Amino acid sequence: LDDIVIGPNPRMRAIFEYLELIGAGQGSVLVTGESGTGKEVVANALHLHSRRRQKPFVAVSCAVFADSLIESELFGHERGAFTGAIAARPGRFERAEGGTLFLDDIDDVPLSMQVKLLRALQNRTIERLGGTRTVPIDVRVVAGTKRDLQQMVSQGKFREDLYYRLNVLSITLPPLRERREDLPALVEHFLARFFARRGMAPPPLSPGVMMALQAHDWPGNVRELENACE
């Protein structure tokens, strides 16, 4: 969590306090923020503040799978469910049993899959692709999105009922350009980490370097800053 909350920015400090407050709950959480703002870090922190912390934390990006594969990835499949399914395989819901499932890029889930996801969240059961057995699930779902889901609902691109099922609790992460006062502390943190791997102390940064970092807009946010420090 230090990777995103280091620094004096009051919005990030408030988010950290909010995570501690809602950690003990069971409600679904929707984390909104630009790419690289730390949505998965927040989801993991929420898991570590919860009663589920001894159980698995499973993260998956819904954007990396073709529409034809996402159901298998989330719900699993039975042997012979499709070409290449040579053995039964549990999905991410089953792997996260008792713990937390982070569904990043939830805005990329196709409408045809959204209704199945809604049913799983409502009934707390799944069926593997190609199977008929109903499998009970006990997971806390945290969803991440880089888009405005309410706007997508109004455009007919996201199911309203699924939106409200996911948005029981909500967190909005600010982009790095709106928390520039955190840059010096974040840079110090990342440099210390990378140089520690070499068994070295990080070098001091000149005022000119820090001015250049402060002048940049960081469209890739904290992830871009981390890469720049490395």
PDB file of C-alpha atoms in Angstrom:
ATOM      1  CA  LEU A   1       0.000   0.000   0.000  1.00  0.00           C
ATOM      2  CA  ASP A   2       2.961   2.316   0.589  1.00  0.00           C
ATOM      3  CA  ASP A   3       3.409   2.451  -3.186  1.00  0.00           C
ATOM      4  CA  ILE A   4       0.356   4.703  -3.551  1.00  0.00           C
ATOM      5  CA  VAL A   5      -0.350   6.381  -0.190  1.00  0.00           C
ATOM      6  CA  ILE A   6       3.133   7.703   0.574  1.00  0.00           C
ATOM      7  CA  GLY A   7       3.037  11.476   0.836  1.00  0.00           C
ATOM      8  CA  PRO A   8       0.853  14.192   2.378  1.00  0.00           C
ATOM      9  CA  ASN A   9      -2.027  14.273  -0.131  1.00  0.00           C
ATOM     10  CA  PRO A  10      -5.231  14.376   1.960  1.00  0.00           C
ATOM     11  CA  ARG A  11      -7.329  12.455  -0.593  1.00  0.00           C
ATOM     12  CA  MET A  12      -4.988   9.484  -0.498  1.00  0.00           C
ATOM     13  CA  ARG A  13      -4.799   9.605   3.289  1.00  0.00           C
ATOM     14  CA  ALA A  14      -8.602   9.596   3.432  1.00  0.00           C
ATOM     15  CA  ILE A  15      -8.723   6.584   1.088  1.00  0.00           C
ATOM     16  CA  PHE A  16      -6.300   4.706   3.343  1.00  0.00           C
ATOM     17  CA  GLU A  17      -8.497   5.408   6.386  1.00  0.00           C
ATOM     18  CA  TYR A  18     -11.586   4.355   4.420  1.00  0.00           C
ATOM     19  CA  LEU A  19      -9.953   1.034   3.514  1.00  0.00           C
ATOM     20  CA  GLU A  20      -9.379   0.308   7.185  1.00  0.00           C
ATOM     21  CA  LEU A  21     -13.012   1.180   7.912  1.00  0.00           C
ATOM     22  CA  ILE A  22     -14.607  -1.032   5.255  1.00  0.00           C
ATOM     23  CA  GLY A  23     -12.114  -3.879   5.432  1.00  0.00           C
ATOM     24  CA  ALA A  24     -14.185  -5.876   7.910  1.00  0.00           C
ATOM     25  CA  GLY A  25     -17.297  -5.682   5.715  1.00  0.00           C
ATOM     26  CA  GLN A  26     -18.422  -8.084   3.029  1.00  0.00           C
ATOM     27  CA  GLY A  27     -19.930  -5.698   0.460  1.00  0.00           C
ATOM     28  CA  SER A  28     -18.598  -5.473  -3.079  1.00  0.00           C
ATOM     29  CA  VAL A  29     -16.276  -2.542  -3.780  1.00  0.00           C
ATOM     30  CA  LEU A  30     -15.909  -0.564  -7.008  1.00  0.00           C
ATOM     31  CA  VAL A  31     -12.503   1.117  -7.458  1.00  0.00           C
ATOM     32  CA  THR A  32     -12.399   3.779 -10.171  1.00  0.00           C
ATOM     33  CA  GLY A  33      -9.258   5.420 -11.475  1.00  0.00           C
ATOM     34  CA  GLU A  34      -7.064   5.980 -14.496  1.00  0.00           C
ATOM     35  CA  SER A  35      -4.633   3.285 -15.586  1.00  0.00           C
ATOM     36  CA  GLY A  36      -1.671   3.109 -13.228  1.00  0.00           C
ATOM     37  CA  THR A  37      -3.298   4.813 -10.232  1.00  0.00           C
ATOM     38  CA  GLY A  38      -3.056   1.689  -8.073  1.00  0.00           C
ATOM     39  CA  LYS A  39      -6.427  -0.056  -8.251  1.00  0.00           C
ATOM     40  CA  GLU A  40      -4.968  -3.524  -7.672  1.00  0.00           C
ATOM     41  CA  VAL A  41      -2.825  -2.217  -4.809  1.00  0.00           C
ATOM     42  CA  VAL A  42      -5.982  -0.837  -3.179  1.00  0.00           C
ATOM     43  CA  ALA A  43      -7.832  -4.111  -3.716  1.00  0.00           C
ATOM     44  CA  ASN A  44      -4.960  -6.042  -2.126  1.00  0.00           C
ATOM     45  CA  ALA A  45      -4.836  -3.601   0.797  1.00  0.00           C
ATOM     46  CA  LEU A  46      -8.559  -4.060   1.334  1.00  0.00           C
ATOM     47  CA  HIS A  47      -8.018  -7.820   1.417  1.00  0.00           C
ATOM     48  CA  LEU A  48      -5.213  -7.455   3.982  1.00  0.00           C
ATOM     49  CA  HIS A  49      -7.501  -5.334   6.194  1.00  0.00           C
ATOM     50  CA  SER A  50     -10.293  -7.908   6.026  1.00  0.00           C
ATOM     51  CA  ARG A  51     -11.182 -11.072   7.877  1.00  0.00           C
ATOM     52  CA  ARG A  52     -10.381 -12.903   4.634  1.00  0.00           C
ATOM     53  CA  ARG A  53      -6.651 -12.064   4.719  1.00  0.00           C
ATOM     54  CA  GLN A  54      -5.661 -15.671   5.485  1.00  0.00           C
ATOM     55  CA  LYS A  55      -7.456 -16.815   2.312  1.00  0.00           C
ATOM     56  CA  PRO A  56      -6.423 -16.200  -1.330  1.00  0.00           C
ATOM     57  CA  PHE A  57      -6.302 -12.839  -3.069  1.00  0.00           C
ATOM     58  CA  VAL A  58      -6.882 -13.474  -6.773  1.00  0.00           C
ATOM     59  CA  ALA A  59      -6.556 -10.688  -9.354  1.00  0.00           C
ATOM     60  CA  VAL A  60      -7.573 -10.892 -12.996  1.00  0.00           C
ATOM     61  CA  SER A  61      -7.818  -8.312 -15.772  1.00  0.00           C
ATOM     62  CA  CYS A  62     -10.998  -8.786 -17.756  1.00  0.00           C
ATOM     63  CA  ALA A  63      -9.394  -6.919 -20.663  1.00  0.00           C
ATOM     64  CA  VAL A  64      -6.793  -9.549 -21.528  1.00  0.00           C
ATOM     65  CA  PHE A  65      -9.170 -12.358 -22.485  1.00  0.00           C
ATOM     66  CA  ALA A  66     -11.173 -12.789 -25.666  1.00  0.00           C
ATOM     67  CA  ASP A  67     -14.949 -12.758 -25.205  1.00  0.00           C
ATOM     68  CA  SER A  68     -15.002 -16.499 -25.840  1.00  0.00           C
ATOM     69  CA  LEU A  69     -12.529 -17.213 -23.016  1.00  0.00           C
ATOM     70  CA  ILE A  70     -13.605 -14.923 -20.196  1.00  0.00           C
ATOM     71  CA  GLU A  71     -16.376 -17.233 -18.968  1.00  0.00           C
ATOM     72  CA  SER A  72     -13.917 -20.110 -18.675  1.00  0.00           C
ATOM     73  CA  GLU A  73     -11.394 -17.898 -16.879  1.00  0.00           C
ATOM     74  CA  LEU A  74     -13.904 -16.675 -14.294  1.00  0.00           C
ATOM     75  CA  PHE A  75     -16.083 -19.757 -13.805  1.00  0.00           C
ATOM     76  CA  GLY A  76     -13.794 -22.582 -14.935  1.00  0.00           C
ATOM     77  CA  HIS A  77     -14.619 -25.377 -17.348  1.00  0.00           C
ATOM     78  CA  GLU A  78     -15.168 -29.108 -17.473  1.00  0.00           C
ATOM     79  CA  ARG A  79     -13.218 -31.491 -19.636  1.00  0.00           C
ATOM     80  CA  GLY A  80     -14.376 -31.308 -23.255  1.00  0.00           C
ATOM     81  CA  ALA A  81     -16.235 -28.019 -22.769  1.00  0.00           C
ATOM     82  CA  PHE A  82     -14.453 -26.638 -25.841  1.00  0.00           C
ATOM     83  CA  THR A  83     -11.608 -27.534 -28.177  1.00  0.00           C
ATOM     84  CA  GLY A  84      -8.446 -27.792 -26.131  1.00  0.00           C
ATOM     85  CA  ALA A  85     -10.208 -28.366 -22.795  1.00  0.00           C
ATOM     86  CA  ILE A  86      -8.404 -31.639 -22.105  1.00  0.00           C
ATOM     87  CA  ALA A  87      -8.991 -31.471 -18.345  1.00  0.00           C
ATOM     88  CA  ALA A  88     -11.371 -29.812 -15.907  1.00  0.00           C
ATOM     89  CA  ARG A  89     -10.084 -26.510 -14.563  1.00  0.00           C
ATOM     90  CA  PRO A  90     -11.397 -24.275 -11.746  1.00  0.00           C
ATOM     91  CA  GLY A  91     -11.946 -20.605 -12.550  1.00  0.00           C
ATOM     92  CA  ARG A  92     -10.907 -17.506 -10.653  1.00  0.00           C
ATOM     93  CA  PHE A  93     -14.017 -17.550  -8.451  1.00  0.00           C
ATOM     94  CA  GLU A  94     -13.194 -21.020  -7.146  1.00  0.00           C
ATOM     95  CA  ARG A  95      -9.509 -20.184  -6.710  1.00  0.00           C
ATOM     96  CA  ALA A  96     -10.444 -17.182  -4.572  1.00  0.00           C
ATOM     97  CA  GLU A  97     -12.747 -19.240  -2.319  1.00  0.00           C
ATOM     98  CA  GLY A  98     -12.952 -17.665   1.128  1.00  0.00           C
ATOM     99  CA  GLY A  99     -10.867 -14.710   0.005  1.00  0.00           C
ATOM    100  CA  THR A 100     -11.047 -11.721  -2.331  1.00  0.00           C
ATOM    101  CA  LEU A 101     -11.443 -11.642  -6.107  1.00  0.00           C
ATOM    102  CA  PHE A 102     -10.270  -8.488  -7.890  1.00  0.00           C
ATOM    103  CA  LEU A 103     -11.867  -8.050 -11.309  1.00  0.00           C
ATOM    104  CA  ASP A 104      -9.884  -5.289 -12.987  1.00  0.00           C
ATOM    105  CA  ASP A 105     -11.106  -3.657 -16.216  1.00  0.00           C
ATOM    106  CA  ILE A 106     -14.673  -4.702 -15.407  1.00  0.00           C
ATOM    107  CA  ASP A 107     -15.742  -2.185 -18.069  1.00  0.00           C
ATOM    108  CA  ASP A 108     -14.336  -4.544 -20.716  1.00  0.00           C
ATOM    109  CA  VAL A 109     -16.675  -7.428 -19.815  1.00  0.00           C
ATOM    110  CA  PRO A 110     -19.056  -8.009 -22.763  1.00  0.00           C
ATOM    111  CA  LEU A 111     -22.784  -7.588 -22.176  1.00  0.00           C
ATOM    112  CA  SER A 112     -23.373 -11.290 -22.821  1.00  0.00           C
ATOM    113  CA  MET A 113     -21.081 -12.117 -19.909  1.00  0.00           C
ATOM    114  CA  GLN A 114     -22.380  -9.405 -17.605  1.00  0.00           C
ATOM    115  CA  VAL A 115     -25.683 -11.200 -16.999  1.00  0.00           C
ATOM    116  CA  LYS A 116     -23.811 -14.390 -15.979  1.00  0.00           C
ATOM    117  CA  LEU A 117     -21.584 -12.398 -13.663  1.00  0.00           C
ATOM    118  CA  LEU A 118     -24.632 -10.724 -12.133  1.00  0.00           C
ATOM    119  CA  ARG A 119     -26.251 -14.102 -11.528  1.00  0.00           C
ATOM    120  CA  ALA A 120     -23.107 -15.387  -9.827  1.00  0.00           C
ATOM    121  CA  LEU A 121     -22.977 -12.371  -7.509  1.00  0.00           C
ATOM    122  CA  GLN A 122     -26.691 -12.552  -6.688  1.00  0.00           C
ATOM    123  CA  ASN A 123     -26.908 -16.292  -6.099  1.00  0.00           C
ATOM    124  CA  ARG A 124     -23.344 -16.770  -4.835  1.00  0.00           C
ATOM    125  CA  THR A 125     -23.079 -19.809  -7.062  1.00  0.00           C
ATOM    126  CA  ILE A 126     -21.394 -20.604 -10.369  1.00  0.00           C
ATOM    127  CA  GLU A 127     -21.483 -23.328 -12.983  1.00  0.00           C
ATOM    128  CA  ARG A 128     -18.342 -24.314 -14.825  1.00  0.00           C
ATOM    129  CA  LEU A 129     -18.465 -23.981 -18.595  1.00  0.00           C
ATOM    130  CA  GLY A 130     -19.705 -27.274 -20.000  1.00  0.00           C
ATOM    131  CA  GLY A 131     -20.916 -28.455 -16.594  1.00  0.00           C
ATOM    132  CA  THR A 132     -24.261 -28.799 -14.847  1.00  0.00           C
ATOM    133  CA  ARG A 133     -23.182 -28.855 -11.196  1.00  0.00           C
ATOM    134  CA  THR A 134     -23.891 -25.723  -9.164  1.00  0.00           C
ATOM    135  CA  VAL A 135     -20.854 -24.664  -7.136  1.00  0.00           C
ATOM    136  CA  PRO A 136     -21.374 -22.388  -4.099  1.00  0.00           C
ATOM    137  CA  ILE A 137     -18.862 -19.545  -3.790  1.00  0.00           C
ATOM    138  CA  ASP A 138     -17.751 -17.390  -0.879  1.00  0.00           C
ATOM    139  CA  VAL A 139     -15.697 -14.492  -2.197  1.00  0.00           C
ATOM    140  CA  ARG A 140     -15.633 -10.736  -1.753  1.00  0.00           C
ATOM    141  CA  VAL A 141     -15.556  -9.061  -5.144  1.00  0.00           C
ATOM    142  CA  VAL A 142     -13.606  -5.869  -5.769  1.00  0.00           C
ATOM    143  CA  ALA A 143     -14.016  -4.477  -9.278  1.00  0.00           C
ATOM    144  CA  GLY A 144     -11.723  -1.975 -10.957  1.00  0.00           C
ATOM    145  CA  THR A 145     -12.584   0.343 -13.827  1.00  0.00           C
ATOM    146  CA  LYS A 146     -10.820   3.101 -15.741  1.00  0.00           C
ATOM    147  CA  ARG A 147     -14.099   4.315 -17.277  1.00  0.00           C
ATOM    148  CA  ASP A 148     -17.245   6.007 -15.958  1.00  0.00           C
ATOM    149  CA  LEU A 149     -19.580   3.045 -15.490  1.00  0.00           C
ATOM    150  CA  GLN A 150     -22.612   5.275 -14.914  1.00  0.00           C
ATOM    151  CA  GLN A 151     -22.045   6.829 -18.320  1.00  0.00           C
ATOM    152  CA  MET A 152     -21.664   3.363 -19.839  1.00  0.00           C
ATOM    153  CA  VAL A 153     -24.981   2.380 -18.243  1.00  0.00           C
ATOM    154  CA  SER A 154     -26.699   5.383 -19.820  1.00  0.00           C
ATOM    155  CA  GLN A 155     -25.176   4.402 -23.182  1.00  0.00           C
ATOM    156  CA  GLY A 156     -26.435   0.825 -22.860  1.00  0.00           C
ATOM    157  CA  LYS A 157     -22.886  -0.566 -22.685  1.00  0.00           C
ATOM    158  CA  PHE A 158     -23.058  -1.792 -19.086  1.00  0.00           C
ATOM    159  CA  ARG A 159     -25.915  -3.400 -17.195  1.00  0.00           C
ATOM    160  CA  GLU A 160     -27.449  -1.121 -14.577  1.00  0.00           C
ATOM    161  CA  ASP A 161     -28.274  -4.005 -12.225  1.00  0.00           C
ATOM    162  CA  LEU A 162     -24.679  -5.256 -12.345  1.00  0.00           C
ATOM    163  CA  TYR A 163     -23.403  -1.724 -11.732  1.00  0.00           C
ATOM    164  CA  TYR A 164     -25.397  -1.429  -8.517  1.00  0.00           C
ATOM    165  CA  ARG A 165     -24.415  -4.951  -7.459  1.00  0.00           C
ATOM    166  CA  LEU A 166     -20.725  -4.005  -7.791  1.00  0.00           C
ATOM    167  CA  ASN A 167     -20.988  -0.451  -6.456  1.00  0.00           C
ATOM    168  CA  VAL A 168     -22.003  -1.232  -2.882  1.00  0.00           C
ATOM    169  CA  LEU A 169     -18.934   0.655  -1.680  1.00  0.00           C
ATOM    170  CA  SER A 170     -16.866   2.905  -3.933  1.00  0.00           C
ATOM    171  CA  ILE A 171     -13.357   4.345  -4.043  1.00  0.00           C
ATOM    172  CA  THR A 172     -12.101   6.881  -6.581  1.00  0.00           C
ATOM    173  CA  LEU A 173      -8.332   7.166  -6.967  1.00  0.00           C
ATOM    174  CA  PRO A 174      -6.922  10.544  -8.037  1.00  0.00           C
ATOM    175  CA  PRO A 175      -4.415  10.685 -10.892  1.00  0.00           C
ATOM    176  CA  LEU A 176      -0.817  11.489  -9.969  1.00  0.00           C
ATOM    177  CA  ARG A 177      -1.035  14.935 -11.590  1.00  0.00           C
ATOM    178  CA  GLU A 178      -3.599  15.867  -8.905  1.00  0.00           C
ATOM    179  CA  ARG A 179      -1.315  14.809  -6.052  1.00  0.00           C
ATOM    180  CA  ARG A 180       2.013  16.313  -7.093  1.00  0.00           C
ATOM    181  CA  GLU A 181       2.902  17.041  -3.470  1.00  0.00           C
ATOM    182  CA  ASP A 182       3.369  13.278  -3.075  1.00  0.00           C
ATOM    183  CA  LEU A 183       6.024  13.066  -5.824  1.00  0.00           C
ATOM    184  CA  PRO A 184       9.149  13.619  -3.664  1.00  0.00           C
ATOM    185  CA  ALA A 185       8.129  10.947  -1.164  1.00  0.00           C
ATOM    186  CA  LEU A 186       7.126   8.501  -3.903  1.00  0.00           C
ATOM    187  CA  VAL A 187      10.371   9.024  -5.804  1.00  0.00           C
ATOM    188  CA  GLU A 188      12.388   8.491  -2.608  1.00  0.00           C
ATOM    189  CA  HIS A 189      10.404   5.320  -1.879  1.00  0.00           C
ATOM    190  CA  PHE A 190      10.882   3.802  -5.329  1.00  0.00           C
ATOM    191  CA  LEU A 191      14.574   4.703  -5.571  1.00  0.00           C
ATOM    192  CA  ALA A 192      15.229   3.234  -2.129  1.00  0.00           C
ATOM    193  CA  ARG A 193      13.556  -0.008  -3.202  1.00  0.00           C
ATOM    194  CA  PHE A 194      15.449  -0.348  -6.489  1.00  0.00           C
ATOM    195  CA  PHE A 195      18.866   0.514  -5.028  1.00  0.00           C
ATOM    196  CA  ALA A 196      18.286  -1.794  -2.047  1.00  0.00           C
ATOM    197  CA  ARG A 197      18.116  -4.678  -4.517  1.00  0.00           C
ATOM    198  CA  ARG A 198      21.684  -3.803  -5.516  1.00  0.00           C
ATOM    199  CA  GLY A 199      22.791  -3.368  -1.921  1.00  0.00           C
ATOM    200  CA  MET A 200      23.313   0.350  -2.478  1.00  0.00           C
ATOM    201  CA  ALA A 201      22.013   3.603  -1.072  1.00  0.00           C
ATOM    202  CA  PRO A 202      20.043   5.741  -3.540  1.00  0.00           C
ATOM    203  CA  PRO A 203      21.801   8.853  -4.856  1.00  0.00           C
ATOM    204  CA  PRO A 204      20.497  12.312  -3.953  1.00  0.00           C
ATOM    205  CA  LEU A 205      18.429  13.988  -6.649  1.00  0.00           C
ATOM    206  CA  SER A 206      19.301  17.469  -7.841  1.00  0.00           C
ATOM    207  CA  PRO A 207      16.642  20.203  -7.664  1.00  0.00           C
ATOM    208  CA  GLY A 208      16.612  20.240 -11.462  1.00  0.00           C
ATOM    209  CA  VAL A 209      15.646  16.574 -11.658  1.00  0.00           C
ATOM    210  CA  MET A 210      12.839  17.058  -9.142  1.00  0.00           C
ATOM    211  CA  MET A 211      11.587  20.107 -11.055  1.00  0.00           C
ATOM    212  CA  ALA A 212      11.489  18.024 -14.236  1.00  0.00           C
ATOM    213  CA  LEU A 213       9.535  15.279 -12.464  1.00  0.00           C
ATOM    214  CA  GLN A 214       7.089  17.821 -11.053  1.00  0.00           C
ATOM    215  CA  ALA A 215       6.578  19.372 -14.494  1.00  0.00           C
ATOM    216  CA  HIS A 216       5.576  16.081 -16.122  1.00  0.00           C
ATOM    217  CA  ASP A 217       1.854  15.197 -16.325  1.00  0.00           C
ATOM    218  CA  TRP A 218       2.368  11.449 -15.682  1.00  0.00           C
ATOM    219  CA  PRO A 219      -0.387  10.041 -17.913  1.00  0.00           C
ATOM    220  CA  GLY A 220       0.649   6.563 -16.721  1.00  0.00           C
ATOM    221  CA  ASN A 221       0.338   7.729 -13.105  1.00  0.00           C
ATOM    222  CA  VAL A 222       2.139   5.919 -10.256  1.00  0.00           C
ATOM    223  CA  ARG A 223       3.088   3.000 -12.492  1.00  0.00           C
ATOM    224  CA  GLU A 224       4.813   5.356 -14.936  1.00  0.00           C
ATOM    225  CA  LEU A 225       6.629   7.069 -12.073  1.00  0.00           C
ATOM    226  CA  GLU A 226       7.795   3.708 -10.730  1.00  0.00           C
ATOM    227  CA  ASN A 227       9.114   2.771 -14.165  1.00  0.00           C
ATOM    228  CA  ALA A 228      10.883   6.127 -14.506  1.00  0.00           C
ATOM    229  CA  CYS A 229      12.588   5.626 -11.134  1.00  0.00           C
ATOM    230  CA  GLU A 230      13.721   2.158 -12.124  1.00  0.00           C
TER     231      GLU A 230
END
